[in-house]
């Protein structure tokens, strides 16, 4: 299911429909135990509305490729899904430290100024 989902997202991206492709790739969809309900969490109500308005082609593609015409896609808003972007030099440095704690040692060794 996930492979088919990602192929469609790539197809959208290649054809210039980048917003819908981005919505599809924000989170991995989850296939419920019933075998036909796909759940997707989106970061806000606006993205949910946009996705829901544009999901008709996705549904047709998924149903055809997976040979399951009972597939439905449910979207849910989860405000914590959106990622916090670092804008200031200090925020960028803190983000890098999360990825690699040795950044602090590098900064101290070379007496680097962050801001």
PDB file of N, CA and C in Angstrom:
ATOM      1  N   UNK A   1       0.834  -1.185   0.000  1.00  0.00           N
ATOM      2  CA  UNK A   1       0.000   0.000   0.000  1.00  0.00           C
ATOM      3  C   UNK A   1       0.875   1.243   0.000  1.00  0.00           C
ATOM      4  N   UNK A   2       1.895   1.245   0.865  1.00  0.00           N
ATOM      5  CA  UNK A   2       2.760   2.421   0.978  1.00  0.00           C
ATOM      6  C   UNK A   2       3.531   2.673  -0.316  1.00  0.00           C
ATOM      7  N   UNK A   3       3.982   1.614  -0.969  1.00  0.00           N
ATOM      8  CA  UNK A   3       4.705   1.746  -2.232  1.00  0.00           C
ATOM      9  C   UNK A   3       3.804   2.387  -3.296  1.00  0.00           C
ATOM     10  N   UNK A   4       2.570   1.927  -3.377  1.00  0.00           N
ATOM     11  CA  UNK A   4       1.608   2.490  -4.336  1.00  0.00           C
ATOM     12  C   UNK A   4       1.316   3.952  -4.006  1.00  0.00           C
ATOM     13  N   UNK A   5       1.166   4.255  -2.729  1.00  0.00           N
ATOM     14  CA  UNK A   5       0.928   5.625  -2.262  1.00  0.00           C
ATOM     15  C   UNK A   5       2.076   6.543  -2.708  1.00  0.00           C
ATOM     16  N   UNK A   6       3.310   6.094  -2.458  1.00  0.00           N
ATOM     17  CA  UNK A   6       4.481   6.909  -2.798  1.00  0.00           C
ATOM     18  C   UNK A   6       4.664   7.067  -4.302  1.00  0.00           C
ATOM     19  N   UNK A   7       4.323   6.028  -5.078  1.00  0.00           N
ATOM     20  CA  UNK A   7       4.412   6.139  -6.537  1.00  0.00           C
ATOM     21  C   UNK A   7       3.451   7.207  -7.047  1.00  0.00           C
ATOM     22  N   UNK A   8       2.244   7.247  -6.485  1.00  0.00           N
ATOM     23  CA  UNK A   8       1.271   8.250  -6.911  1.00  0.00           C
ATOM     24  C   UNK A   8       1.745   9.649  -6.507  1.00  0.00           C
ATOM     25  N   UNK A   9       2.299   9.771  -5.315  1.00  0.00           N
ATOM     26  CA  UNK A   9       2.816  11.074  -4.867  1.00  0.00           C
ATOM     27  C   UNK A   9       3.923  11.549  -5.807  1.00  0.00           C
ATOM     28  N   UNK A  10       4.794  10.645  -6.229  1.00  0.00           N
ATOM     29  CA  UNK A  10       5.868  11.004  -7.157  1.00  0.00           C
ATOM     30  C   UNK A  10       5.295  11.415  -8.511  1.00  0.00           C
ATOM     31  N   UNK A  11       4.268  10.709  -8.950  1.00  0.00           N
ATOM     32  CA  UNK A  11       3.602  11.053 -10.204  1.00  0.00           C
ATOM     33  C   UNK A  11       3.006  12.462 -10.142  1.00  0.00           C
ATOM     34  N   UNK A  12       2.375  12.781  -9.018  1.00  0.00           N
ATOM     35  CA  UNK A  12       1.820  14.125  -8.835  1.00  0.00           C
ATOM     36  C   UNK A  12       2.923  15.177  -8.870  1.00  0.00           C
ATOM     37  N   UNK A  13       3.990  14.898  -8.164  1.00  0.00           N
ATOM     38  CA  UNK A  13       5.107  15.836  -8.096  1.00  0.00           C
ATOM     39  C   UNK A  13       5.701  16.072  -9.486  1.00  0.00           C
ATOM     40  N   UNK A  14       5.884  14.993 -10.242  1.00  0.00           N
ATOM     41  CA  UNK A  14       6.455  15.099 -11.588  1.00  0.00           C
ATOM     42  C   UNK A  14       5.549  15.876 -12.541  1.00  0.00           C
ATOM     43  N   UNK A  15       4.238  15.830 -12.301  1.00  0.00           N
ATOM     44  CA  UNK A  15       3.293  16.534 -13.176  1.00  0.00           C
ATOM     45  C   UNK A  15       3.004  17.958 -12.686  1.00  0.00           C
ATOM     46  N   UNK A  16       3.712  18.394 -11.642  1.00  0.00           N
ATOM     47  CA  UNK A  16       3.564  19.764 -11.174  1.00  0.00           C
ATOM     48  C   UNK A  16       2.544  19.966 -10.063  1.00  0.00           C
ATOM     49  N   UNK A  17       1.923  18.904  -9.600  1.00  0.00           N
ATOM     50  CA  UNK A  17       0.934  19.016  -8.522  1.00  0.00           C
ATOM     51  C   UNK A  17       1.633  18.816  -7.178  1.00  0.00           C
ATOM     52  N   UNK A  18       2.535  19.705  -6.887  1.00  0.00           N
ATOM     53  CA  UNK A  18       3.422  19.541  -5.739  1.00  0.00           C
ATOM     54  C   UNK A  18       2.713  19.682  -4.387  1.00  0.00           C
ATOM     55  N   UNK A  19       1.670  20.462  -4.319  1.00  0.00           N
ATOM     56  CA  UNK A  19       0.980  20.655  -3.034  1.00  0.00           C
ATOM     57  C   UNK A  19       0.337  19.350  -2.585  1.00  0.00           C
ATOM     58  N   UNK A  20      -0.401  18.711  -3.490  1.00  0.00           N
ATOM     59  CA  UNK A  20      -1.037  17.437  -3.147  1.00  0.00           C
ATOM     60  C   UNK A  20       0.029  16.384  -2.822  1.00  0.00           C
ATOM     61  N   UNK A  21       1.116  16.373  -3.591  1.00  0.00           N
ATOM     62  CA  UNK A  21       2.204  15.422  -3.333  1.00  0.00           C
ATOM     63  C   UNK A  21       2.809  15.662  -1.950  1.00  0.00           C
ATOM     64  N   UNK A  22       2.943  16.913  -1.576  1.00  0.00           N
ATOM     65  CA  UNK A  22       3.484  17.248  -0.258  1.00  0.00           C
ATOM     66  C   UNK A  22       2.557  16.777   0.852  1.00  0.00           C
ATOM     67  N   UNK A  23       1.258  16.987   0.679  1.00  0.00           N
ATOM     68  CA  UNK A  23       0.303  16.506   1.680  1.00  0.00           C
ATOM     69  C   UNK A  23       0.427  14.999   1.854  1.00  0.00           C
ATOM     70  N   UNK A  24       0.613  14.289   0.748  1.00  0.00           N
ATOM     71  CA  UNK A  24       0.714  12.832   0.810  1.00  0.00           C
ATOM     72  C   UNK A  24       1.981  12.370   1.515  1.00  0.00           C
ATOM     73  N   UNK A  25       3.017  13.216   1.508  1.00  0.00           N
ATOM     74  CA  UNK A  25       4.301  12.816   2.067  1.00  0.00           C
ATOM     75  C   UNK A  25       4.596  13.436   3.422  1.00  0.00           C
ATOM     76  N   UNK A  26       3.682  14.215   3.971  1.00  0.00           N
ATOM     77  CA  UNK A  26       3.887  14.806   5.292  1.00  0.00           C
ATOM     78  C   UNK A  26       4.053  13.712   6.333  1.00  0.00           C
ATOM     79  N   UNK A  27       3.201  12.721   6.254  1.00  0.00           N
ATOM     80  CA  UNK A  27       3.205  11.577   7.166  1.00  0.00           C
ATOM     81  C   UNK A  27       2.974  10.327   6.356  1.00  0.00           C
ATOM     82  N   UNK A  28       3.471   9.206   6.821  1.00  0.00           N
ATOM     83  CA  UNK A  28       3.129   7.946   6.171  1.00  0.00           C
ATOM     84  C   UNK A  28       1.694   7.593   6.529  1.00  0.00           C
ATOM     85  N   UNK A  29       0.911   7.204   5.530  1.00  0.00           N
ATOM     86  CA  UNK A  29      -0.459   6.779   5.827  1.00  0.00           C
ATOM     87  C   UNK A  29      -0.440   5.446   6.568  1.00  0.00           C
ATOM     88  N   UNK A  30      -1.495   5.192   7.313  1.00  0.00           N
ATOM     89  CA  UNK A  30      -1.600   3.949   8.082  1.00  0.00           C
ATOM     90  C   UNK A  30      -2.796   3.164   7.567  1.00  0.00           C
ATOM     91  N   UNK A  31      -2.556   1.888   7.242  1.00  0.00           N
ATOM     92  CA  UNK A  31      -3.639   1.016   6.814  1.00  0.00           C
ATOM     93  C   UNK A  31      -4.234   0.351   8.048  1.00  0.00           C
ATOM     94  N   UNK A  32      -5.513   0.575   8.253  1.00  0.00           N
ATOM     95  CA  UNK A  32      -6.182  -0.002   9.412  1.00  0.00           C
ATOM     96  C   UNK A  32      -6.304  -1.519   9.264  1.00  0.00           C
ATOM     97  N   UNK A  33      -6.600  -2.175  10.348  1.00  0.00           N
ATOM     98  CA  UNK A  33      -6.711  -3.639  10.354  1.00  0.00           C
ATOM     99  C   UNK A  33      -7.835  -4.160   9.468  1.00  0.00           C
ATOM    100  N   UNK A  34      -8.820  -3.306   9.160  1.00  0.00           N
ATOM    101  CA  UNK A  34      -9.920  -3.759   8.308  1.00  0.00           C
ATOM    102  C   UNK A  34      -9.472  -4.003   6.863  1.00  0.00           C
ATOM    103  N   UNK A  35      -8.280  -3.503   6.510  1.00  0.00           N
ATOM    104  CA  UNK A  35      -7.722  -3.751   5.189  1.00  0.00           C
ATOM    105  C   UNK A  35      -8.180  -2.807   4.097  1.00  0.00           C
ATOM    106  N   UNK A  36      -9.032  -1.845   4.406  1.00  0.00           N
ATOM    107  CA  UNK A  36      -9.464  -0.910   3.367  1.00  0.00           C
ATOM    108  C   UNK A  36      -9.516   0.544   3.820  1.00  0.00           C
ATOM    109  N   UNK A  37      -9.301   0.827   5.085  1.00  0.00           N
ATOM    110  CA  UNK A  37      -9.300   2.208   5.555  1.00  0.00           C
ATOM    111  C   UNK A  37      -7.859   2.691   5.698  1.00  0.00           C
ATOM    112  N   UNK A  38      -7.539   3.752   4.961  1.00  0.00           N
ATOM    113  CA  UNK A  38      -6.220   4.367   5.035  1.00  0.00           C
ATOM    114  C   UNK A  38      -6.377   5.672   5.796  1.00  0.00           C
ATOM    115  N   UNK A  39      -5.594   5.833   6.860  1.00  0.00           N
ATOM    116  CA  UNK A  39      -5.665   7.060   7.664  1.00  0.00           C
ATOM    117  C   UNK A  39      -4.413   7.903   7.418  1.00  0.00           C
ATOM    118  N   UNK A  40      -4.631   9.201   7.263  1.00  0.00           N
ATOM    119  CA  UNK A  40      -3.543  10.143   7.051  1.00  0.00           C
ATOM    120  C   UNK A  40      -3.723  11.319   7.994  1.00  0.00           C
ATOM    121  N   UNK A  41      -2.668  11.657   8.715  1.00  0.00           N
ATOM    122  CA  UNK A  41      -2.692  12.838   9.585  1.00  0.00           C
ATOM    123  C   UNK A  41      -2.082  14.014   8.844  1.00  0.00           C
ATOM    124  N   UNK A  42      -2.753  15.135   8.918  1.00  0.00           N
ATOM    125  CA  UNK A  42      -2.284  16.367   8.289  1.00  0.00           C
ATOM    126  C   UNK A  42      -2.118  17.442   9.357  1.00  0.00           C
ATOM    127  N   UNK A  43      -1.269  18.448   9.091  1.00  0.00           N
ATOM    128  CA  UNK A  43      -0.912  19.406  10.142  1.00  0.00           C
ATOM    129  C   UNK A  43      -1.955  20.460  10.479  1.00  0.00           C
ATOM    130  N   UNK A  44      -2.898  20.730   9.567  1.00  0.00           N
ATOM    131  CA  UNK A  44      -3.893  21.757   9.881  1.00  0.00           C
ATOM    132  C   UNK A  44      -5.164  21.555   9.060  1.00  0.00           C
ATOM    133  N   UNK A  45      -6.184  22.288   9.408  1.00  0.00           N
ATOM    134  CA  UNK A  45      -7.493  22.132   8.772  1.00  0.00           C
ATOM    135  C   UNK A  45      -7.454  22.513   7.294  1.00  0.00           C
ATOM    136  N   UNK A  46      -6.654  23.518   6.954  1.00  0.00           N
ATOM    137  CA  UNK A  46      -6.552  23.946   5.553  1.00  0.00           C
ATOM    138  C   UNK A  46      -5.985  22.848   4.667  1.00  0.00           C
ATOM    139  N   UNK A  47      -4.941  22.185   5.151  1.00  0.00           N
ATOM    140  CA  UNK A  47      -4.354  21.102   4.361  1.00  0.00           C
ATOM    141  C   UNK A  47      -5.322  19.921   4.262  1.00  0.00           C
ATOM    142  N   UNK A  48      -6.102  19.707   5.307  1.00  0.00           N
ATOM    143  CA  UNK A  48      -7.099  18.630   5.286  1.00  0.00           C
ATOM    144  C   UNK A  48      -8.154  18.902   4.217  1.00  0.00           C
ATOM    145  N   UNK A  49      -8.634  20.125   4.155  1.00  0.00           N
ATOM    146  CA  UNK A  49      -9.648  20.498   3.159  1.00  0.00           C
ATOM    147  C   UNK A  49      -9.084  20.355   1.752  1.00  0.00           C
ATOM    148  N   UNK A  50      -7.859  20.866   1.527  1.00  0.00           N
ATOM    149  CA  UNK A  50      -7.230  20.748   0.212  1.00  0.00           C
ATOM    150  C   UNK A  50      -7.052  19.291  -0.188  1.00  0.00           C
ATOM    151  N   UNK A  51      -6.550  18.487   0.741  1.00  0.00           N
ATOM    152  CA  UNK A  51      -6.322  17.071   0.444  1.00  0.00           C
ATOM    153  C   UNK A  51      -7.641  16.377   0.131  1.00  0.00           C
ATOM    154  N   UNK A  52      -8.636  16.591   0.964  1.00  0.00           N
ATOM    155  CA  UNK A  52      -9.935  15.942   0.753  1.00  0.00           C
ATOM    156  C   UNK A  52     -10.552  16.327  -0.593  1.00  0.00           C
ATOM    157  N   UNK A  53     -10.356  17.581  -1.011  1.00  0.00           N
ATOM    158  CA  UNK A  53     -10.889  18.024  -2.303  1.00  0.00           C
ATOM    159  C   UNK A  53     -10.151  17.382  -3.476  1.00  0.00           C
ATOM    160  N   UNK A  54      -8.893  17.016  -3.275  1.00  0.00           N
ATOM    161  CA  UNK A  54      -8.082  16.474  -4.370  1.00  0.00           C
ATOM    162  C   UNK A  54      -7.826  14.980  -4.316  1.00  0.00           C
ATOM    163  N   UNK A  55      -8.467  14.270  -3.398  1.00  0.00           N
ATOM    164  CA  UNK A  55      -8.124  12.860  -3.218  1.00  0.00           C
ATOM    165  C   UNK A  55      -8.860  11.900  -4.148  1.00  0.00           C
ATOM    166  N   UNK A  56      -9.764  12.397  -4.985  1.00  0.00           N
ATOM    167  CA  UNK A  56     -10.541  11.522  -5.858  1.00  0.00           C
ATOM    168  C   UNK A  56      -9.634  10.702  -6.789  1.00  0.00           C
ATOM    169  N   UNK A  57      -8.675  11.353  -7.448  1.00  0.00           N
ATOM    170  CA  UNK A  57      -7.769  10.641  -8.349  1.00  0.00           C
ATOM    171  C   UNK A  57      -6.909   9.639  -7.585  1.00  0.00           C
ATOM    172  N   UNK A  58      -6.476  10.019  -6.400  1.00  0.00           N
ATOM    173  CA  UNK A  58      -5.682   9.111  -5.559  1.00  0.00           C
ATOM    174  C   UNK A  58      -6.489   7.866  -5.215  1.00  0.00           C
ATOM    175  N   UNK A  59      -7.743   8.054  -4.847  1.00  0.00           N
ATOM    176  CA  UNK A  59      -8.598   6.916  -4.508  1.00  0.00           C
ATOM    177  C   UNK A  59      -8.742   5.962  -5.692  1.00  0.00           C
ATOM    178  N   UNK A  60      -8.976   6.497  -6.862  1.00  0.00           N
ATOM    179  CA  UNK A  60      -9.114   5.666  -8.058  1.00  0.00           C
ATOM    180  C   UNK A  60      -7.840   4.888  -8.339  1.00  0.00           C
ATOM    181  N   UNK A  61      -6.713   5.565  -8.204  1.00  0.00           N
ATOM    182  CA  UNK A  61      -5.415   4.923  -8.441  1.00  0.00           C
ATOM    183  C   UNK A  61      -5.165   3.804  -7.431  1.00  0.00           C
ATOM    184  N   UNK A  62      -5.370   4.106  -6.164  1.00  0.00           N
ATOM    185  CA  UNK A  62      -5.131   3.111  -5.113  1.00  0.00           C
ATOM    186  C   UNK A  62      -6.060   1.906  -5.276  1.00  0.00           C
ATOM    187  N   UNK A  63      -7.322   2.159  -5.547  1.00  0.00           N
ATOM    188  CA  UNK A  63      -8.289   1.069  -5.701  1.00  0.00           C
ATOM    189  C   UNK A  63      -7.912   0.163  -6.880  1.00  0.00           C
ATOM    190  N   UNK A  64      -7.482   0.785  -7.976  1.00  0.00           N
ATOM    191  CA  UNK A  64      -7.108   0.008  -9.156  1.00  0.00           C
ATOM    192  C   UNK A  64      -5.831  -0.784  -8.950  1.00  0.00           C
ATOM    193  N   UNK A  65      -4.797  -0.144  -8.459  1.00  0.00           N
ATOM    194  CA  UNK A  65      -3.500  -0.804  -8.290  1.00  0.00           C
ATOM    195  C   UNK A  65      -3.531  -1.877  -7.216  1.00  0.00           C
ATOM    196  N   UNK A  66      -4.327  -1.674  -6.179  1.00  0.00           N
ATOM    197  CA  UNK A  66      -4.377  -2.643  -5.084  1.00  0.00           C
ATOM    198  C   UNK A  66      -5.529  -3.642  -5.233  1.00  0.00           C
ATOM    199  N   UNK A  67      -6.288  -3.488  -6.328  1.00  0.00           N
ATOM    200  CA  UNK A  67      -7.414  -4.387  -6.597  1.00  0.00           C
ATOM    201  C   UNK A  67      -8.355  -4.483  -5.393  1.00  0.00           C
ATOM    202  N   UNK A  68      -8.658  -3.332  -4.828  1.00  0.00           N
ATOM    203  CA  UNK A  68      -9.542  -3.275  -3.665  1.00  0.00           C
ATOM    204  C   UNK A  68     -10.417  -2.028  -3.815  1.00  0.00           C
ATOM    205  N   UNK A  69     -11.635  -2.228  -4.269  1.00  0.00           N
ATOM    206  CA  UNK A  69     -12.506  -1.083  -4.540  1.00  0.00           C
ATOM    207  C   UNK A  69     -13.246  -0.585  -3.304  1.00  0.00           C
ATOM    208  N   UNK A  70     -12.937  -1.146  -2.159  1.00  0.00           N
ATOM    209  CA  UNK A  70     -13.545  -0.695  -0.906  1.00  0.00           C
ATOM    210  C   UNK A  70     -12.658   0.303  -0.158  1.00  0.00           C
ATOM    211  N   UNK A  71     -11.490   0.627  -0.711  1.00  0.00           N
ATOM    212  CA  UNK A  71     -10.542   1.517  -0.035  1.00  0.00           C
ATOM    213  C   UNK A  71     -11.165   2.890   0.191  1.00  0.00           C
ATOM    214  N   UNK A  72     -10.995   3.404   1.396  1.00  0.00           N
ATOM    215  CA  UNK A  72     -11.385   4.776   1.736  1.00  0.00           C
ATOM    216  C   UNK A  72     -10.184   5.448   2.399  1.00  0.00           C
ATOM    217  N   UNK A  73     -10.109   6.749   2.248  1.00  0.00           N
ATOM    218  CA  UNK A  73      -9.020   7.517   2.870  1.00  0.00           C
ATOM    219  C   UNK A  73      -9.635   8.483   3.864  1.00  0.00           C
ATOM    220  N   UNK A  74      -9.242   8.343   5.118  1.00  0.00           N
ATOM    221  CA  UNK A  74      -9.707   9.245   6.171  1.00  0.00           C
ATOM    222  C   UNK A  74      -8.556  10.169   6.549  1.00  0.00           C
ATOM    223  N   UNK A  75      -8.860  11.442   6.668  1.00  0.00           N
ATOM    224  CA  UNK A  75      -7.843  12.401   7.078  1.00  0.00           C
ATOM    225  C   UNK A  75      -8.196  12.958   8.450  1.00  0.00           C
ATOM    226  N   UNK A  76      -7.165  13.197   9.229  1.00  0.00           N
ATOM    227  CA  UNK A  76      -7.329  13.746  10.570  1.00  0.00           C
ATOM    228  C   UNK A  76      -6.318  14.870  10.753  1.00  0.00           C
ATOM    229  N   UNK A  77      -6.707  15.907  11.464  1.00  0.00           N
ATOM    230  CA  UNK A  77      -5.813  17.019  11.750  1.00  0.00           C
ATOM    231  C   UNK A  77      -5.082  16.747  13.053  1.00  0.00           C
ATOM    232  N   UNK A  78      -3.776  16.879  12.998  1.00  0.00           N
ATOM    233  CA  UNK A  78      -2.930  16.742  14.178  1.00  0.00           C
ATOM    234  C   UNK A  78      -1.955  17.909  14.151  1.00  0.00           C
ATOM    235  N   UNK A  79      -2.215  18.907  14.960  1.00  0.00           N
ATOM    236  CA  UNK A  79      -1.406  20.132  14.946  1.00  0.00           C
ATOM    237  C   UNK A  79       0.059  19.872  15.252  1.00  0.00           C
ATOM    238  N   UNK A  80       0.379  18.779  15.941  1.00  0.00           N
ATOM    239  CA  UNK A  80       1.781  18.524  16.279  1.00  0.00           C
ATOM    240  C   UNK A  80       2.553  17.904  15.123  1.00  0.00           C
ATOM    241  N   UNK A  81       1.877  17.586  14.020  1.00  0.00           N
ATOM    242  CA  UNK A  81       2.557  16.992  12.871  1.00  0.00           C
ATOM    243  C   UNK A  81       3.503  17.994  12.227  1.00  0.00           C
ATOM    244  N   UNK A  82       3.109  19.273  12.194  1.00  0.00           N
ATOM    245  CA  UNK A  82       3.936  20.261  11.522  1.00  0.00           C
ATOM    246  C   UNK A  82       5.277  20.404  12.231  1.00  0.00           C
ATOM    247  N   UNK A  83       6.300  20.518  11.411  1.00  0.00           N
ATOM    248  CA  UNK A  83       7.648  20.605  11.960  1.00  0.00           C
ATOM    249  C   UNK A  83       7.993  22.061  12.242  1.00  0.00           C
ATOM    250  N   UNK A  84       8.739  22.271  13.291  1.00  0.00           N
ATOM    251  CA  UNK A  84       9.184  23.614  13.616  1.00  0.00           C
ATOM    252  C   UNK A  84      10.456  23.882  12.821  1.00  0.00           C
ATOM    253  N   UNK A  85      10.460  24.953  12.075  1.00  0.00           N
ATOM    254  CA  UNK A  85      11.629  25.295  11.275  1.00  0.00           C
ATOM    255  C   UNK A  85      12.505  26.277  12.041  1.00  0.00           C
ATOM    256  N   UNK A  86      13.805  26.098  11.902  1.00  0.00           N
ATOM    257  CA  UNK A  86      14.762  26.979  12.558  1.00  0.00           C
ATOM    258  C   UNK A  86      15.038  28.174  11.648  1.00  0.00           C
ATOM    259  N   UNK A  87      14.936  29.385  12.206  1.00  0.00           N
ATOM    260  CA  UNK A  87      15.142  30.574  11.406  1.00  0.00           C
ATOM    261  C   UNK A  87      16.358  31.382  11.858  1.00  0.00           C
ATOM    262  N   UNK A  88      16.557  31.538  13.148  1.00  0.00           N
ATOM    263  CA  UNK A  88      17.680  32.326  13.627  1.00  0.00           C
ATOM    264  C   UNK A  88      18.926  31.444  13.670  1.00  0.00           C
ATOM    265  N   UNK A  89      20.104  32.061  13.670  1.00  0.00           N
ATOM    266  CA  UNK A  89      21.333  31.267  13.762  1.00  0.00           C
ATOM    267  C   UNK A  89      21.368  30.370  15.001  1.00  0.00           C
ATOM    268  N   UNK A  90      20.860  30.882  16.136  1.00  0.00           N
ATOM    269  CA  UNK A  90      20.841  30.079  17.359  1.00  0.00           C
ATOM    270  C   UNK A  90      19.914  28.874  17.203  1.00  0.00           C
ATOM    271  N   UNK A  91      18.725  29.095  16.623  1.00  0.00           N
ATOM    272  CA  UNK A  91      17.800  27.982  16.397  1.00  0.00           C
ATOM    273  C   UNK A  91      18.409  26.944  15.458  1.00  0.00           C
ATOM    274  N   UNK A  92      19.103  27.407  14.419  1.00  0.00           N
ATOM    275  CA  UNK A  92      19.748  26.488  13.479  1.00  0.00           C
ATOM    276  C   UNK A  92      20.826  25.672  14.187  1.00  0.00           C
ATOM    277  N   UNK A  93      21.617  26.350  15.029  1.00  0.00           N
ATOM    278  CA  UNK A  93      22.671  25.649  15.754  1.00  0.00           C
ATOM    279  C   UNK A  93      22.077  24.620  16.713  1.00  0.00           C
ATOM    280  N   UNK A  94      21.010  24.987  17.424  1.00  0.00           N
ATOM    281  CA  UNK A  94      20.366  24.046  18.345  1.00  0.00           C
ATOM    282  C   UNK A  94      19.827  22.831  17.595  1.00  0.00           C
ATOM    283  N   UNK A  95      19.286  23.072  16.399  1.00  0.00           N
ATOM    284  CA  UNK A  95      18.780  21.966  15.582  1.00  0.00           C
ATOM    285  C   UNK A  95      19.937  21.047  15.169  1.00  0.00           C
ATOM    286  N   UNK A  96      21.052  21.624  14.792  1.00  0.00           N
ATOM    287  CA  UNK A  96      22.226  20.823  14.433  1.00  0.00           C
ATOM    288  C   UNK A  96      22.752  20.036  15.629  1.00  0.00           C
ATOM    289  N   UNK A  97      22.689  20.660  16.813  1.00  0.00           N
ATOM    290  CA  UNK A  97      23.125  19.952  18.024  1.00  0.00           C
ATOM    291  C   UNK A  97      22.227  18.750  18.323  1.00  0.00           C
ATOM    292  N   UNK A  98      20.935  18.872  18.020  1.00  0.00           N
ATOM    293  CA  UNK A  98      20.033  17.727  18.209  1.00  0.00           C
ATOM    294  C   UNK A  98      20.457  16.570  17.311  1.00  0.00           C
ATOM    295  N   UNK A  99      20.850  16.902  16.104  1.00  0.00           N
ATOM    296  CA  UNK A  99      21.259  15.875  15.147  1.00  0.00           C
ATOM    297  C   UNK A  99      22.625  15.303  15.525  1.00  0.00           C
ATOM    298  N   UNK A 100      23.555  16.182  15.889  1.00  0.00           N
ATOM    299  CA  UNK A 100      24.916  15.752  16.224  1.00  0.00           C
ATOM    300  C   UNK A 100      25.410  16.549  17.436  1.00  0.00           C
ATOM    301  N   UNK A 101      25.388  15.934  18.625  1.00  0.00           N
ATOM    302  CA  UNK A 101      25.800  16.627  19.843  1.00  0.00           C
ATOM    303  C   UNK A 101      27.254  17.129  19.822  1.00  0.00           C
ATOM    304  N   UNK A 102      28.076  16.602  18.938  1.00  0.00           N
ATOM    305  CA  UNK A 102      29.475  17.044  18.860  1.00  0.00           C
ATOM    306  C   UNK A 102      29.613  18.448  18.278  1.00  0.00           C
ATOM    307  N   UNK A 103      28.518  19.010  17.778  1.00  0.00           N
ATOM    308  CA  UNK A 103      28.563  20.385  17.262  1.00  0.00           C
ATOM    309  C   UNK A 103      28.982  21.365  18.355  1.00  0.00           C
ATOM    310  N   UNK A 104      28.539  21.118  19.587  1.00  0.00           N
ATOM    311  CA  UNK A 104      28.906  22.007  20.695  1.00  0.00           C
ATOM    312  C   UNK A 104      30.413  21.947  20.945  1.00  0.00           C
ATOM    313  N   UNK A 105      30.980  20.758  20.888  1.00  0.00           N
ATOM    314  CA  UNK A 105      32.427  20.612  21.082  1.00  0.00           C
ATOM    315  C   UNK A 105      33.185  21.331  19.961  1.00  0.00           C
ATOM    316  N   UNK A 106      32.700  21.213  18.746  1.00  0.00           N
ATOM    317  CA  UNK A 106      33.309  21.906  17.610  1.00  0.00           C
ATOM    318  C   UNK A 106      33.268  23.421  17.824  1.00  0.00           C
ATOM    319  N   UNK A 107      32.113  23.919  18.281  1.00  0.00           N
ATOM    320  CA  UNK A 107      31.970  25.355  18.517  1.00  0.00           C
ATOM    321  C   UNK A 107      32.949  25.834  19.584  1.00  0.00           C
ATOM    322  N   UNK A 108      33.076  25.030  20.674  1.00  0.00           N
ATOM    323  CA  UNK A 108      33.976  25.405  21.765  1.00  0.00           C
ATOM    324  C   UNK A 108      35.436  25.299  21.345  1.00  0.00           C
ATOM    325  N   UNK A 109      35.794  24.257  20.612  1.00  0.00           N
ATOM    326  CA  UNK A 109      37.177  24.049  20.194  1.00  0.00           C
ATOM    327  C   UNK A 109      37.693  25.215  19.361  1.00  0.00           C
ATOM    328  N   UNK A 110      36.878  25.678  18.448  1.00  0.00           N
ATOM    329  CA  UNK A 110      37.296  26.757  17.553  1.00  0.00           C
ATOM    330  C   UNK A 110      36.789  28.129  17.992  1.00  0.00           C
ATOM    331  N   UNK A 111      36.204  28.191  19.195  1.00  0.00           N
ATOM    332  CA  UNK A 111      35.688  29.432  19.760  1.00  0.00           C
ATOM    333  C   UNK A 111      34.803  30.174  18.738  1.00  0.00           C
ATOM    334  N   UNK A 112      33.827  29.432  18.202  1.00  0.00           N
ATOM    335  CA  UNK A 112      32.951  29.983  17.180  1.00  0.00           C
ATOM    336  C   UNK A 112      31.802  30.764  17.794  1.00  0.00           C
ATOM    337  N   UNK A 113      31.424  31.835  17.127  1.00  0.00           N
ATOM    338  CA  UNK A 113      30.296  32.648  17.568  1.00  0.00           C
ATOM    339  C   UNK A 113      29.063  32.202  16.799  1.00  0.00           C
ATOM    340  N   UNK A 114      27.953  32.006  17.478  1.00  0.00           N
ATOM    341  CA  UNK A 114      26.737  31.503  16.845  1.00  0.00           C
ATOM    342  C   UNK A 114      25.950  32.636  16.184  1.00  0.00           C
ATOM    343  N   UNK A 115      25.856  33.744  16.792  1.00  0.00           N
ATOM    344  CA  UNK A 115      24.988  34.806  16.285  1.00  0.00           C
ATOM    345  C   UNK A 115      25.739  35.927  15.774  1.00  0.00           C
TER     346      UNK A 115
END
